[in-house]
mmCIF file of C-alpha atoms in Angstrom:
data_model
loop_
_atom_site.group_PDB
_atom_site.id
_atom_site.type_symbol
_atom_site.label_atom_id
_atom_site.label_comp_id
_atom_site.label_asym_id
_atom_site.label_seq_id
_atom_site.Cartn_x
_atom_site.Cartn_y
_atom_site.Cartn_z
ATOM 1 C CA UNK A 1 -68.511 -257.264 -23.232
ATOM 2 C CA UNK A 2 -66.525 -259.940 -21.402
ATOM 3 C CA UNK A 3 -64.508 -259.848 -18.382
ATOM 4 C CA UNK A 4 -60.769 -260.799 -18.241
ATOM 5 C CA UNK A 5 -60.590 -264.635 -17.566
ATOM 6 C CA UNK A 6 -60.841 -265.267 -13.691
ATOM 7 C CA UNK A 7 -61.696 -261.659 -12.708
ATOM 8 C CA UNK A 8 -65.058 -260.921 -10.981
ATOM 9 C CA UNK A 9 -67.328 -257.968 -11.806
ATOM 10 C CA UNK A 10 -66.339 -256.251 -8.390
ATOM 11 C CA UNK A 11 -62.671 -256.450 -8.989
ATOM 12 C CA UNK A 12 -63.120 -255.295 -12.735
ATOM 13 C CA UNK A 13 -64.861 -252.335 -11.414
ATOM 14 C CA UNK A 14 -62.403 -251.673 -8.892
ATOM 15 C CA UNK A 15 -59.701 -251.909 -11.697
ATOM 16 C CA UNK A 16 -61.652 -249.367 -13.873
ATOM 17 C CA UNK A 17 -61.891 -246.832 -10.842
ATOM 18 C CA UNK A 18 -58.131 -247.000 -10.517
ATOM 19 C CA UNK A 19 -57.566 -246.339 -14.083
ATOM 20 C CA UNK A 20 -59.955 -243.237 -14.031
ATOM 21 C CA UNK A 21 -57.720 -242.035 -11.184
ATOM 22 C CA UNK A 22 -54.609 -242.269 -13.253
ATOM 23 C CA UNK A 23 -55.714 -241.021 -16.661
ATOM 24 C CA UNK A 24 -59.340 -239.427 -15.990
ATOM 25 C CA UNK A 25 -62.882 -240.287 -16.274
ATOM 26 C CA UNK A 26 -63.007 -239.348 -19.896
ATOM 27 C CA UNK A 27 -60.171 -241.616 -20.993
ATOM 28 C CA UNK A 28 -61.533 -244.869 -19.718
ATOM 29 C CA UNK A 29 -63.744 -246.759 -22.024
ATOM 30 C CA UNK A 30 -65.860 -249.454 -21.058
ATOM 31 C CA UNK A 31 -69.317 -250.749 -22.199
ATOM 32 C CA UNK A 32 -70.532 -252.228 -25.647
ATOM 33 C CA UNK A 33 -70.684 -249.037 -27.491
ATOM 34 C CA UNK A 34 -67.019 -247.760 -26.637
ATOM 35 C CA UNK A 35 -65.622 -251.236 -27.306
ATOM 36 C CA UNK A 36 -67.011 -251.608 -30.722
ATOM 37 C CA UNK A 37 -64.605 -249.185 -31.797
ATOM 38 C CA UNK A 38 -61.701 -251.692 -30.912
ATOM 39 C CA UNK A 39 -63.126 -254.564 -32.707
ATOM 40 C CA UNK A 40 -61.772 -255.796 -35.942
ATOM 41 C CA UNK A 41 -64.768 -255.464 -38.577
ATOM 42 C CA UNK A 42 -62.743 -257.672 -41.134
ATOM 43 C CA UNK A 43 -61.899 -260.533 -38.734
ATOM 44 C CA UNK A 44 -63.099 -263.911 -39.710
ATOM 45 C CA UNK A 45 -64.073 -264.400 -36.200
ATOM 46 C CA UNK A 46 -66.492 -261.408 -36.035
ATOM 47 C CA UNK A 47 -69.613 -262.050 -34.113
ATOM 48 C CA UNK A 48 -68.441 -265.485 -33.097
ATOM 49 C CA UNK A 49 -67.864 -267.059 -29.765
ATOM 50 C CA UNK A 50 -64.283 -267.075 -30.328
ATOM 51 C CA UNK A 51 -63.857 -263.334 -31.295
ATOM 52 C CA UNK A 52 -61.533 -261.737 -28.801
ATOM 53 C CA UNK A 53 -63.627 -258.903 -27.629
ATOM 54 C CA UNK A 54 -61.842 -256.656 -25.200
ATOM 55 C CA UNK A 55 -63.160 -255.792 -21.756
ATOM 56 C CA UNK A 56 -62.287 -252.186 -21.720
ATOM 57 C CA UNK A 57 -59.870 -249.419 -23.127
ATOM 58 C CA UNK A 58 -57.697 -246.900 -21.851
ATOM 59 C CA UNK A 59 -55.900 -243.768 -23.266
ATOM 60 C CA UNK A 60 -52.750 -242.553 -21.579
ATOM 61 C CA UNK A 61 -51.291 -239.190 -22.023
ATOM 62 C CA UNK A 62 -47.908 -239.653 -20.445
ATOM 63 C CA UNK A 63 -45.084 -242.234 -19.839
ATOM 64 C CA UNK A 64 -46.414 -242.144 -16.191
ATOM 65 C CA UNK A 65 -49.809 -242.862 -17.189
ATOM 66 C CA UNK A 66 -48.613 -246.207 -19.054
ATOM 67 C CA UNK A 67 -46.749 -247.181 -15.951
ATOM 68 C CA UNK A 68 -49.834 -246.609 -13.644
ATOM 69 C CA UNK A 69 -52.074 -248.734 -16.215
ATOM 70 C CA UNK A 70 -49.663 -251.518 -16.341
ATOM 71 C CA UNK A 71 -49.283 -251.505 -12.407
ATOM 72 C CA UNK A 72 -53.339 -251.978 -12.342
ATOM 73 C CA UNK A 73 -53.234 -254.559 -15.048
ATOM 74 C CA UNK A 74 -50.624 -256.490 -13.104
ATOM 75 C CA UNK A 75 -52.457 -255.860 -9.689
ATOM 76 C CA UNK A 76 -55.599 -257.678 -11.269
ATOM 77 C CA UNK A 77 -54.247 -259.934 -13.764
ATOM 78 C CA UNK A 78 -55.785 -258.123 -16.542
ATOM 79 C CA UNK A 79 -54.162 -258.949 -20.282
ATOM 80 C CA UNK A 80 -53.275 -255.934 -22.238
ATOM 81 C CA UNK A 81 -53.080 -255.035 -25.793
ATOM 82 C CA UNK A 82 -51.216 -251.527 -26.747
ATOM 83 C CA UNK A 83 -51.348 -249.905 -30.175
ATOM 84 C CA UNK A 84 -50.799 -246.422 -31.441
ATOM 85 C CA UNK A 85 -52.693 -244.544 -33.847
ATOM 86 C CA UNK A 86 -54.465 -244.902 -37.271
ATOM 87 C CA UNK A 87 -54.187 -247.886 -39.255
ATOM 88 C CA UNK A 88 -51.221 -249.612 -40.757
ATOM 89 C CA UNK A 89 -52.988 -252.078 -43.284
ATOM 90 C CA UNK A 90 -51.411 -255.611 -43.221
ATOM 91 C CA UNK A 91 -49.227 -254.782 -40.258
ATOM 92 C CA UNK A 92 -51.722 -256.013 -37.440
ATOM 93 C CA UNK A 93 -54.528 -253.743 -35.726
ATOM 94 C CA UNK A 94 -56.302 -252.890 -32.725
ATOM 95 C CA UNK A 95 -57.984 -256.288 -32.291
ATOM 96 C CA UNK A 96 -56.428 -257.981 -29.043
ATOM 97 C CA UNK A 97 -55.524 -261.666 -29.142
ATOM 98 C CA UNK A 98 -57.019 -262.494 -25.736
ATOM 99 C CA UNK A 99 -60.650 -261.973 -25.130
ATOM 100 C CA UNK A 100 -61.385 -259.540 -22.103
ATOM 101 C CA UNK A 101 -58.212 -257.755 -22.504
ATOM 102 C CA UNK A 102 -57.592 -254.027 -21.490
ATOM 103 C CA UNK A 103 -56.792 -252.022 -24.844
ATOM 104 C CA UNK A 104 -54.105 -249.433 -24.291
ATOM 105 C CA UNK A 105 -54.749 -246.573 -26.821
ATOM 106 C CA UNK A 106 -51.660 -244.574 -27.390
ATOM 107 C CA UNK A 107 -53.313 -241.869 -29.670
ATOM 108 C CA UNK A 108 -53.150 -239.184 -27.205
ATOM 109 C CA UNK A 109 -49.167 -239.674 -26.765
ATOM 110 C CA UNK A 110 -48.849 -237.460 -30.021
ATOM 111 C CA UNK A 111 -46.025 -235.164 -29.540
ATOM 112 C CA UNK A 112 -43.093 -234.399 -31.931
ATOM 113 C CA UNK A 113 -40.481 -233.996 -29.201
ATOM 114 C CA UNK A 114 -37.542 -232.990 -31.633
ATOM 115 C CA UNK A 115 -37.067 -232.191 -35.050
ATOM 116 C CA UNK A 116 -33.406 -231.576 -36.110
ATOM 117 C CA UNK A 117 -32.907 -230.376 -39.880
ATOM 118 C CA UNK A 118 -29.020 -230.257 -39.640
ATOM 119 C CA UNK A 119 -29.043 -233.822 -38.526
ATOM 120 C CA UNK A 120 -32.283 -235.060 -40.518
ATOM 121 C CA UNK A 121 -33.662 -236.612 -37.217
ATOM 122 C CA UNK A 122 -36.808 -236.491 -35.085
ATOM 123 C CA UNK A 123 -37.983 -237.861 -31.883
ATOM 124 C CA UNK A 124 -41.741 -238.791 -31.640
ATOM 125 C CA UNK A 125 -44.242 -240.449 -29.522
ATOM 126 C CA UNK A 126 -46.441 -243.360 -30.939
ATOM 127 C CA UNK A 127 -49.186 -241.226 -31.610
ATOM 128 C CA UNK A 128 -47.669 -239.258 -34.209
ATOM 129 C CA UNK A 129 -48.976 -240.071 -37.704
ATOM 130 C CA UNK A 130 -46.733 -239.736 -40.931
ATOM 131 C CA UNK A 131 -48.946 -236.734 -42.077
ATOM 132 C CA UNK A 132 -48.666 -234.898 -38.954
ATOM 133 C CA UNK A 133 -44.753 -235.126 -39.021
ATOM 134 C CA UNK A 134 -45.135 -233.970 -42.837
ATOM 135 C CA UNK A 135 -47.329 -231.097 -41.750
ATOM 136 C CA UNK A 136 -44.730 -229.993 -39.066
ATOM 137 C CA UNK A 137 -41.804 -230.154 -41.358
ATOM 138 C CA UNK A 138 -43.804 -227.976 -44.006
ATOM 139 C CA UNK A 139 -44.818 -225.576 -40.999
ATOM 140 C CA UNK A 140 -41.232 -225.139 -40.151
ATOM 141 C CA UNK A 141 -39.949 -224.749 -43.661
ATOM 142 C CA UNK A 142 -37.468 -227.462 -43.262
ATOM 143 C CA UNK A 143 -35.718 -229.280 -46.427
ATOM 144 C CA UNK A 144 -36.468 -232.813 -44.923
ATOM 145 C CA UNK A 145 -38.106 -235.813 -46.359
ATOM 146 C CA UNK A 146 -40.193 -238.668 -44.779
ATOM 147 C CA UNK A 147 -40.924 -241.727 -46.587
ATOM 148 C CA UNK A 148 -44.201 -242.039 -48.788
ATOM 149 C CA UNK A 149 -47.202 -242.739 -46.385
ATOM 150 C CA UNK A 150 -49.046 -246.099 -46.393
ATOM 151 C CA UNK A 151 -51.296 -244.658 -45.558
ATOM 152 C CA UNK A 152 -50.874 -241.177 -44.263
ATOM 153 C CA UNK A 153 -52.488 -241.382 -40.952
ATOM 154 C CA UNK A 154 -50.512 -244.532 -40.041
ATOM 155 C CA UNK A 155 -48.137 -244.113 -36.955
ATOM 156 C CA UNK A 156 -44.613 -243.745 -37.495
ATOM 157 C CA UNK A 157 -43.633 -245.701 -34.793
ATOM 158 C CA UNK A 158 -46.036 -248.641 -35.346
ATOM 159 C CA UNK A 159 -45.004 -248.933 -39.005
ATOM 160 C CA UNK A 160 -41.404 -248.894 -38.006
ATOM 161 C CA UNK A 161 -41.909 -251.520 -35.325
ATOM 162 C CA UNK A 162 -43.943 -253.751 -37.679
ATOM 163 C CA UNK A 163 -41.061 -253.503 -40.132
ATOM 164 C CA UNK A 164 -43.443 -252.061 -42.770
ATOM 165 C CA UNK A 165 -42.071 -250.940 -46.209
ATOM 166 C CA UNK A 166 -42.569 -247.528 -47.908
ATOM 167 C CA UNK A 167 -41.603 -245.525 -50.785
ATOM 168 C CA UNK A 168 -38.356 -243.185 -50.478
ATOM 169 C CA UNK A 169 -34.858 -243.685 -49.646
ATOM 170 C CA UNK A 170 -35.728 -245.032 -46.151
ATOM 171 C CA UNK A 171 -38.206 -247.682 -47.737
ATOM 172 C CA UNK A 172 -37.381 -250.159 -44.916
ATOM 173 C CA UNK A 173 -38.936 -248.414 -41.973
ATOM 174 C CA UNK A 174 -37.213 -250.273 -38.996
ATOM 175 C CA UNK A 175 -33.986 -249.136 -40.294
ATOM 176 C CA UNK A 176 -34.866 -245.533 -39.842
ATOM 177 C CA UNK A 177 -35.625 -246.088 -35.964
ATOM 178 C CA UNK A 178 -32.746 -245.012 -33.685
ATOM 179 C CA UNK A 179 -33.092 -245.385 -30.014
ATOM 180 C CA UNK A 180 -36.596 -246.567 -28.498
ATOM 181 C CA UNK A 181 -37.904 -245.395 -24.945
ATOM 182 C CA UNK A 182 -39.829 -248.400 -23.518
ATOM 183 C CA UNK A 183 -42.072 -249.324 -20.632
ATOM 184 C CA UNK A 184 -41.827 -252.856 -19.685
ATOM 185 C CA UNK A 185 -44.419 -255.138 -18.095
ATOM 186 C CA UNK A 186 -43.121 -254.428 -14.734
ATOM 187 C CA UNK A 187 -43.556 -250.620 -15.270
ATOM 188 C CA UNK A 188 -39.711 -249.922 -15.462
ATOM 189 C CA UNK A 189 -38.686 -247.467 -18.338
ATOM 190 C CA UNK A 190 -35.536 -248.408 -20.301
ATOM 191 C CA UNK A 191 -33.899 -246.715 -23.294
ATOM 192 C CA UNK A 192 -32.007 -248.346 -25.987
ATOM 193 C CA UNK A 193 -28.959 -247.140 -28.138
ATOM 194 C CA UNK A 194 -27.710 -243.630 -27.577
ATOM 195 C CA UNK A 195 -30.976 -242.683 -25.796
ATOM 196 C CA UNK A 196 -29.783 -244.769 -22.789
ATOM 197 C CA UNK A 197 -27.265 -242.218 -22.000
ATOM 198 C CA UNK A 198 -28.713 -239.312 -20.033
ATOM 199 C CA UNK A 199 -28.469 -235.963 -22.150
ATOM 200 C CA UNK A 200 -27.033 -237.501 -25.257
ATOM 201 C CA UNK A 201 -27.476 -235.548 -28.372
ATOM 202 C CA UNK A 202 -27.218 -238.565 -30.536
ATOM 203 C CA UNK A 203 -30.356 -240.186 -29.630
ATOM 204 C CA UNK A 204 -32.013 -240.257 -33.088
ATOM 205 C CA UNK A 205 -28.391 -240.587 -34.887
ATOM 206 C CA UNK A 206 -26.850 -243.664 -33.924
ATOM 207 C CA UNK A 207 -29.292 -246.616 -32.944
ATOM 208 C CA UNK A 208 -26.523 -249.090 -31.480
ATOM 209 C CA UNK A 209 -25.164 -247.208 -28.452
ATOM 210 C CA UNK A 210 -22.726 -249.100 -26.353
ATOM 211 C CA UNK A 211 -22.805 -252.788 -25.730
ATOM 212 C CA UNK A 212 -25.369 -255.269 -26.923
ATOM 213 C CA UNK A 213 -28.018 -253.812 -29.437
ATOM 214 C CA UNK A 214 -31.276 -254.616 -27.776
ATOM 215 C CA UNK A 215 -33.689 -252.290 -29.981
ATOM 216 C CA UNK A 216 -35.034 -255.530 -32.030
ATOM 217 C CA UNK A 217 -36.343 -257.204 -29.106
ATOM 218 C CA UNK A 218 -39.297 -254.580 -29.258
ATOM 219 C CA UNK A 219 -39.971 -254.981 -33.120
ATOM 220 C CA UNK A 220 -42.951 -257.274 -33.700
ATOM 221 C CA UNK A 221 -42.989 -258.497 -30.246
ATOM 222 C CA UNK A 222 -44.863 -257.737 -26.775
ATOM 223 C CA UNK A 223 -41.935 -257.161 -24.394
ATOM 224 C CA UNK A 224 -42.763 -253.569 -23.648
ATOM 225 C CA UNK A 225 -44.722 -250.609 -24.830
ATOM 226 C CA UNK A 226 -42.694 -248.260 -26.653
ATOM 227 C CA UNK A 227 -43.478 -244.470 -25.820
ATOM 228 C CA UNK A 228 -40.765 -242.719 -27.667
ATOM 229 C CA UNK A 229 -38.783 -243.140 -30.894
ATOM 230 C CA UNK A 230 -35.713 -241.392 -32.485
ATOM 231 C CA UNK A 231 -36.313 -241.370 -36.486
ATOM 232 C CA UNK A 232 -33.746 -240.719 -39.192
ATOM 233 C CA UNK A 233 -35.036 -238.472 -41.956
ATOM 234 C CA UNK A 234 -33.741 -237.583 -45.378
ATOM 235 C CA UNK A 235 -32.312 -234.480 -46.389
ATOM 236 C CA UNK A 236 -34.270 -233.045 -49.446
ATOM 237 C CA UNK A 237 -32.105 -234.333 -52.453
ATOM 238 C CA UNK A 238 -31.401 -232.132 -55.549
ATOM 239 C CA UNK A 239 -33.326 -234.451 -57.629
ATOM 240 C CA UNK A 240 -35.733 -237.465 -57.392
ATOM 241 C CA UNK A 241 -37.532 -239.449 -59.789
ATOM 242 C CA UNK A 242 -40.457 -242.113 -59.371
ATOM 243 C CA UNK A 243 -40.881 -244.519 -62.048
ATOM 244 C CA UNK A 244 -43.562 -247.009 -63.035
ATOM 245 C CA UNK A 245 -42.575 -250.024 -65.292
ATOM 246 C CA UNK A 246 -45.273 -252.285 -66.697
ATOM 247 C CA UNK A 247 -44.811 -255.954 -67.720
ATOM 248 C CA UNK A 248 -47.621 -256.406 -70.404
ATOM 249 C CA UNK A 249 -47.164 -260.120 -70.565
ATOM 250 C CA UNK A 250 -46.853 -262.995 -67.998
ATOM 251 C CA UNK A 251 -43.492 -263.997 -69.514
ATOM 252 C CA UNK A 252 -42.029 -260.545 -69.164
ATOM 253 C CA UNK A 253 -42.302 -260.781 -65.305
ATOM 254 C CA UNK A 254 -39.328 -262.908 -64.587
ATOM 255 C CA UNK A 255 -36.753 -260.899 -66.723
ATOM 256 C CA UNK A 256 -38.269 -257.351 -65.414
ATOM 257 C CA UNK A 257 -37.646 -258.906 -61.679
ATOM 258 C CA UNK A 258 -34.121 -259.938 -62.782
ATOM 259 C CA UNK A 259 -33.478 -256.507 -64.267
ATOM 260 C CA UNK A 260 -34.680 -254.697 -61.098
ATOM 261 C CA UNK A 261 -32.590 -256.751 -59.038
ATOM 262 C CA UNK A 262 -29.341 -255.802 -60.582
ATOM 263 C CA UNK A 263 -30.302 -252.144 -60.545
ATOM 264 C CA UNK A 264 -31.190 -252.480 -56.829
ATOM 265 C CA UNK A 265 -28.085 -254.313 -55.812
ATOM 266 C CA UNK A 266 -26.031 -252.130 -57.976
ATOM 267 C CA UNK A 267 -27.188 -248.860 -56.364
ATOM 268 C CA UNK A 268 -28.735 -247.513 -59.524
ATOM 269 C CA UNK A 269 -32.119 -247.717 -57.855
ATOM 270 C CA UNK A 270 -31.789 -246.707 -54.280
ATOM 271 C CA UNK A 271 -35.200 -246.658 -52.895
ATOM 272 C CA UNK A 272 -37.952 -249.420 -52.319
ATOM 273 C CA UNK A 273 -39.220 -251.495 -55.279
ATOM 274 C CA UNK A 274 -42.870 -252.678 -55.164
ATOM 275 C CA UNK A 275 -44.507 -254.992 -57.396
ATOM 276 C CA UNK A 276 -48.135 -255.942 -57.961
ATOM 277 C CA UNK A 277 -50.981 -256.432 -60.356
ATOM 278 C CA UNK A 278 -51.948 -253.734 -62.807
ATOM 279 C CA UNK A 279 -54.566 -252.704 -65.237
ATOM 280 C CA UNK A 280 -54.209 -253.474 -69.022
ATOM 281 C CA UNK A 281 -51.235 -251.684 -70.158
ATOM 282 C CA UNK A 282 -51.393 -248.184 -68.826
ATOM 283 C CA UNK A 283 -51.150 -246.349 -65.685
ATOM 284 C CA UNK A 284 -54.418 -245.842 -63.701
ATOM 285 C CA UNK A 285 -53.910 -241.944 -63.735
ATOM 286 C CA UNK A 286 -53.122 -241.841 -67.246
ATOM 287 C CA UNK A 287 -55.375 -239.854 -69.472
#
């Protein structure tokens, strides 16, 4: 387990003690057995001297915890790497970019703070998975949709900030985000869009707010740790159809894409279109 660059063992131990005071003993993880969880088993650097193995991990539960963790990291000069929950295949992962980093695991911040059927919106923390939001919608009997999971245990916040693509009318996940709460590296908390207006009821409805639109600064970036997000959902439509189109020959692919492009631009197909390799001539689930 490497130490952060330039940090002595004594200072590292002091930093860990301060983190335990902030989040509790059981939510600070150090030692090889704990850190193994935060390594990337698919990394080409796995087991090499260049693998960016972290020094420790911490799991905050509140915004105040996140602020405290960043204060300690700043005081001791420890690099940090924050992530939410689950896995978003193809959109990054838990492995840090610098050896000796402190991993900030946001899985405990998993509250659904608001779910509004009339406006088809939600406000969630980064530890909420797509499946958990779907479960809550079903539990309340609301006629709301979320996009198809990819996979179900991926974080709503993470896949949106990474501009992931899913299936459904909000296929471009980032476009469904509306208003962020962010802890900056300094520990300051800001909110974007209508969320910046105290008591605003339009946090999750209108992402732009007043003045410059800064939400995009926190997409695919490390300018801050997002702790709350407004999400625009979909009211249950009266009808919906998913389709699978197979191009049996290579020469069919280009005209098929041209046709799909026209349907998509013309609005006949209004959700995400995905293209990929397939088996010989039939759907894998066909009898």
